[in-house]
Short mmCIF file of C-alpha atoms and ligand atoms in Angstrom, two decimals:
data_model
loop_
_atom_site.label_atom_id
_atom_site.label_comp_id
_atom_site.label_asym_id
_atom_site.label_seq_id
_atom_site.Cartn_x
_atom_site.Cartn_y
_atom_site.Cartn_z
CA MET A 64 29.52 59.67 -2.44
CA LYS A 65 30.67 59.75 1.11
CA ASN A 66 27.37 59.22 2.16
CA PHE A 67 26.21 56.71 -0.02
CA LYS A 68 29.00 54.83 0.84
CA LYS A 69 28.32 55.20 4.65
CA ILE A 70 24.31 53.97 3.84
CA ALA A 71 25.37 51.17 2.06
CA GLY A 72 27.88 50.10 4.53
CA LEU A 73 24.81 49.91 7.32
CA ALA A 74 22.90 47.96 4.79
CA LEU A 75 25.32 45.51 4.46
CA ALA A 76 25.92 45.40 8.05
CA ALA A 77 22.13 45.21 8.74
CA ALA A 78 21.75 42.60 6.12
CA LEU A 79 24.78 40.68 7.58
CA ALA A 80 23.20 41.08 11.26
CA VAL A 81 19.83 39.39 9.94
CA GLY A 82 21.90 36.83 7.88
CA THR A 83 23.35 35.86 10.99
CA LEU A 84 20.36 35.82 13.13
CA THR A 85 18.87 33.53 10.81
CA SER A 86 21.50 31.29 10.27
CA CYS A 87 22.50 30.78 13.80
CA LYS A 88 19.06 30.37 15.17
CA ALA A 89 18.14 26.63 15.64
CA GLY A 90 15.01 25.44 14.16
CA SER A 91 15.40 26.74 10.78
CA GLY A 92 13.74 24.10 8.18
CA SER A 93 16.34 22.26 6.30
CA LYS A 94 19.07 22.65 8.75
CA LEU A 95 19.67 20.69 11.99
CA ILE A 96 22.15 22.78 14.43
CA MET A 97 23.62 20.10 17.14
CA ALA A 98 25.55 21.07 20.40
CA THR A 99 28.29 18.68 21.20
CA ASN A 100 31.65 18.76 23.68
CA ALA A 101 34.69 17.20 21.41
CA THR A 102 36.47 16.28 24.54
CA PHE A 103 35.27 12.76 24.78
CA PRO A 104 36.35 9.93 22.82
CA PRO A 105 35.06 7.75 21.35
CA TYR A 106 31.88 9.82 21.40
CA GLU A 107 33.29 12.65 19.85
CA TYR A 108 36.68 14.47 19.73
CA VAL A 109 38.72 16.39 17.70
CA ASP A 110 41.07 14.74 15.22
CA GLY A 111 43.38 17.32 13.58
CA LYS A 112 40.69 19.71 12.32
CA THR A 113 37.69 17.61 12.23
CA MET A 114 35.12 16.10 15.02
CA LYS A 115 34.61 12.26 14.98
CA GLY A 116 33.17 9.92 17.08
CA ILE A 117 30.11 7.72 17.62
CA ASP A 118 27.73 10.67 18.23
CA ILE A 119 29.00 12.61 15.03
CA ASP A 120 28.48 9.83 12.97
CA ILE A 121 25.13 8.77 13.99
CA ALA A 122 24.42 11.93 14.10
CA ASN A 123 25.27 12.89 10.15
CA ALA A 124 22.87 9.12 9.78
CA LEU A 125 20.26 10.92 11.51
CA ALA A 126 20.43 13.84 9.86
CA LYS A 127 20.65 12.25 6.29
CA LYS A 128 17.54 9.91 6.99
CA MET A 129 15.89 13.55 7.82
CA GLY A 130 16.98 15.25 4.99
CA LYS A 131 18.46 17.68 6.45
CA LYS A 132 22.00 19.38 6.75
CA LEU A 133 23.64 19.00 9.81
CA GLU A 134 25.86 21.94 11.31
CA ILE A 135 27.74 20.54 14.47
CA GLU A 136 28.82 23.16 17.02
CA ASP A 137 31.77 22.06 19.70
CA VAL A 138 30.79 24.01 23.13
CA GLU A 139 31.04 23.47 26.84
CA PHE A 140 29.79 20.57 28.00
CA ASP A 141 27.77 22.18 30.68
CA SER A 142 26.32 25.02 28.37
CA ILE A 143 24.86 22.44 26.16
CA ILE A 144 21.37 21.92 27.97
CA ALA A 145 20.94 25.81 28.47
CA GLY A 146 21.80 26.37 24.95
CA VAL A 147 19.02 23.65 23.53
CA SER A 148 16.50 24.94 26.12
CA GLN A 149 17.20 28.56 24.73
CA GLY A 150 16.56 27.49 21.28
CA LYS A 151 19.98 28.26 20.22
CA TYR A 152 20.83 24.28 19.11
CA ASP A 153 18.07 22.32 17.76
CA PHE A 154 19.58 19.03 19.92
CA GLY A 155 22.42 18.05 22.37
CA MET A 156 24.46 15.00 21.65
CA ALA A 157 27.42 14.74 23.95
CA GLY A 158 27.14 10.98 25.45
CA MET A 159 24.56 12.89 27.44
CA THR A 160 23.30 10.59 30.44
CA VAL A 161 19.47 11.04 30.69
CA THR A 162 19.07 11.95 34.08
CA PRO A 163 15.59 13.23 36.10
CA ASP A 164 17.10 16.59 36.79
CA ARG A 165 17.77 17.25 33.05
CA LYS A 166 14.37 15.90 32.28
CA LYS A 167 13.29 19.19 34.12
CA ASN A 168 14.66 21.40 31.48
CA VAL A 169 15.08 19.27 28.32
CA ASP A 170 13.28 16.49 26.65
CA PHE A 171 15.46 13.09 25.45
CA THR A 172 14.74 10.87 22.95
CA ASP A 173 15.03 7.24 23.29
CA SER A 174 18.56 5.85 24.47
CA TYR A 175 21.08 4.70 21.61
CA ALA A 176 23.86 3.45 24.27
CA ASN A 177 24.36 2.32 27.79
CA ALA A 178 27.59 3.49 29.86
CA VAL A 179 28.93 3.36 33.44
CA GLN A 180 30.69 5.36 35.37
CA SER A 181 34.43 4.29 36.14
CA VAL A 182 36.89 5.60 38.11
CA ILE A 183 40.72 6.32 36.86
CA VAL A 184 43.83 6.03 39.16
CA ALA A 185 47.66 6.20 38.89
CA GLU A 186 48.79 2.65 38.47
CA ASP A 187 50.53 2.71 41.84
CA SER A 188 47.34 4.48 43.90
CA PRO A 189 46.38 3.52 47.39
CA ILE A 190 42.75 3.87 45.95
CA LYS A 191 42.64 -0.10 44.92
CA SER A 192 38.63 -0.23 44.62
CA VAL A 193 35.62 2.26 44.35
CA ASP A 194 34.94 1.76 48.60
CA ASP A 195 38.75 3.34 49.16
CA ILE A 196 37.66 6.48 47.85
CA SER A 197 36.53 8.86 50.55
CA SER A 198 35.66 12.53 51.39
CA LYS A 199 39.33 13.10 52.06
CA ASN A 200 40.70 12.45 48.61
CA LYS A 201 40.11 14.81 45.89
CA ILE A 202 38.27 13.61 42.91
CA GLY A 203 38.41 15.34 39.49
CA VAL A 204 35.46 15.15 37.20
CA GLN A 205 34.39 17.32 34.33
CA GLN A 206 32.20 20.28 35.38
CA GLY A 207 28.55 19.54 34.84
CA THR A 208 28.75 15.85 34.23
CA THR A 209 27.11 12.85 35.93
CA GLY A 210 30.47 11.80 37.50
CA ASP A 211 30.44 15.47 39.24
CA ILE A 212 26.86 15.62 40.34
CA TYR A 213 27.46 11.93 42.10
CA ALA A 214 30.73 12.77 43.47
CA SER A 215 29.63 16.45 44.59
CA ASP A 216 26.48 15.13 46.16
CA SER A 217 26.65 14.68 50.00
CA PRO A 218 28.16 11.83 51.73
CA LYS A 219 24.89 10.52 53.04
CA ASN A 220 23.78 10.49 49.52
CA GLY A 221 26.69 8.26 48.37
CA GLY A 222 28.73 11.13 47.22
CA TYR A 223 32.02 12.84 48.91
CA GLY A 224 30.60 16.31 49.10
CA GLU A 225 31.51 19.72 47.11
CA ASP A 226 35.15 19.83 48.95
CA ALA A 227 36.45 16.59 47.83
CA VAL A 228 35.63 17.73 43.98
CA VAL A 229 37.49 19.30 41.76
CA LYS A 230 35.83 20.24 38.69
CA TYR A 231 37.58 20.62 35.13
CA LYS A 232 36.73 22.12 31.78
CA SER A 233 37.17 18.69 30.45
CA GLY A 234 37.91 15.34 30.84
CA PRO A 235 41.49 15.17 29.41
CA ASP A 236 42.19 18.10 31.77
CA ALA A 237 41.27 16.17 34.56
CA VAL A 238 43.24 13.02 33.66
CA GLU A 239 46.04 15.56 33.40
CA ALA A 240 45.26 16.83 36.65
CA LEU A 241 45.51 13.37 37.89
CA LYS A 242 48.88 12.65 36.08
CA GLN A 243 50.23 15.52 38.00
CA GLY A 244 49.13 14.54 41.23
CA LYS A 245 46.55 17.42 41.99
CA VAL A 246 43.85 14.72 42.06
CA ASP A 247 43.36 11.22 43.35
CA CYS A 248 41.33 9.61 41.19
CA VAL A 249 38.96 10.85 37.97
CA ILE A 250 35.27 9.71 37.93
CA ILE A 251 33.92 9.48 33.89
CA ASP A 252 32.22 7.58 31.62
CA ASN A 253 34.02 3.81 30.91
CA GLU A 254 34.52 4.07 27.40
CA PRO A 255 36.46 7.97 27.36
CA ALA A 256 38.11 6.47 30.79
CA LYS A 257 39.45 3.41 28.56
CA ALA A 258 40.59 6.03 25.62
CA TYR A 259 42.30 8.70 28.45
CA VAL A 260 44.04 5.53 29.95
CA LYS A 261 44.82 4.38 26.53
CA ALA A 262 46.70 7.67 25.43
CA ASN A 263 48.63 8.23 29.01
CA LYS A 264 51.17 6.10 30.69
CA GLY A 265 50.53 5.27 34.43
CA LEU A 266 46.86 5.00 34.87
CA LYS A 267 44.57 2.48 35.14
CA ILE A 268 40.65 2.09 35.84
CA LEU A 269 39.55 0.49 38.89
CA ASP A 270 37.52 -2.86 38.14
CA SER A 271 34.49 -1.67 40.23
CA ALA A 272 32.39 0.24 38.36
CA TYR A 273 30.28 3.46 39.68
CA ALA A 274 26.57 3.48 38.71
CA ASN A 275 24.98 2.63 35.23
CA GLU A 276 23.57 5.40 32.71
CA LYS A 277 21.83 5.75 29.36
CA TYR A 278 22.70 7.90 26.74
CA ALA A 279 20.38 10.05 24.57
CA ILE A 280 19.48 13.14 22.45
CA CYS A 281 18.18 15.95 24.32
CA VAL A 282 15.59 18.49 22.40
CA LYS A 283 13.59 21.66 23.67
CA LYS A 284 11.32 21.06 26.23
CA GLY A 285 7.80 20.19 24.59
CA ASN A 286 9.59 20.02 20.77
CA ASP A 287 7.60 16.63 20.07
CA SER A 288 8.06 16.98 16.40
CA LEU A 289 11.77 17.16 16.66
CA ARG A 290 11.90 14.05 19.12
CA LYS A 291 9.71 12.06 17.39
CA ASP A 292 11.41 12.22 13.72
CA LEU A 293 14.75 11.78 15.78
CA ASN A 294 13.55 8.66 17.48
CA LYS A 295 11.70 7.33 14.11
CA ALA A 296 15.51 8.06 12.63
CA LEU A 297 16.98 6.54 15.25
CA LYS A 298 14.96 3.12 15.44
CA GLU A 299 15.83 2.83 11.58
CA LEU A 300 19.20 3.06 12.43
CA LYS A 301 19.32 0.71 14.85
CA ASP A 302 17.29 -1.84 13.03
CA ASP A 303 19.13 -1.70 9.83
CA GLY A 304 22.45 -2.25 11.77
CA THR A 305 24.10 1.37 11.37
CA ILE A 306 24.04 2.09 14.72
CA ASP A 307 25.82 -1.29 15.66
CA SER A 308 28.47 -0.63 12.93
CA ILE A 309 29.54 2.85 14.00
CA VAL A 310 29.53 1.65 17.41
CA SER A 311 32.14 -1.15 16.04
CA LYS A 312 34.04 1.44 13.97
CA TYR A 313 35.12 3.20 17.32
CA ILE A 314 34.93 0.69 20.45
CA LYS A 315 36.49 -2.63 19.49
CA GLU A 316 36.35 -5.27 22.01
N1 LIG B 1050 27.31 11.11 30.45
C1 LIG B 1050 27.98 12.18 31.37
C2 LIG B 1050 27.08 13.04 31.21
O1 LIG B 1050 26.02 13.14 30.65
C3 LIG B 1050 29.11 12.62 30.21
C4 LIG B 1050 29.22 13.25 29.39
C5 LIG B 1050 30.31 14.01 28.82
N2 LIG B 1050 30.08 14.61 27.51
C6 LIG B 1050 31.11 14.96 27.07
N3 LIG B 1050 31.01 15.22 25.60
N4 LIG B 1050 31.95 15.60 27.36
O2 LIG B 1050 27.00 13.88 32.34
#
């Protein structure tokens, strides 16, 4: 009896292990696993216990069009590309900017949004424009984002150098540091910047924008069938006005 229990237990454990392996693995027929980093309103954020935002709504609409079930995993931003290229997630959608470097590791769909990098400062900051920022400042960024990449670049390439940059796990963490005076400014995408400034007193966004970017969905390199299916569904959602109506639900100009 004891042995039987043990064997049954082992069999159950093995079945569970196989079950988790297959259910966690991306690329399994009827389900799409998306990776995001839900600290980035209005694209993805956590409201109570649910993830909300433009990317979440677009992803759901895409999955519906493709006849698949969508599962969303909320992970660190700088682990999305690695996870997608290892096949842990089918795709990454996280207000992610297309860059030549990222293209070496993943493939991107057509773009579904434009963005610019903005600079957030305290209302009474001596930094009045982007030109006032120098390597002497402490610049807060979300680790692994384009804001981080630009700011960390050498001054001769238009950045401020690694020593000037303080990297945080999320945009809200960087903004919190700004409020506490630990950094002099935060460089981050314009829409999240607006959302953070709205949610926190005493902050403002500098008029001059920093860089223009395009957001797209990343898939594993060479996963052309998924990339094409996503592009087809994206185009349909653009053409029938779904994308516009999702965006205007979250961004009111
Ligand atoms: N657009 C920037 C980038 O691609 C920031 C994206 C951050 N996204 C997020 N969900 N936290 O690097």
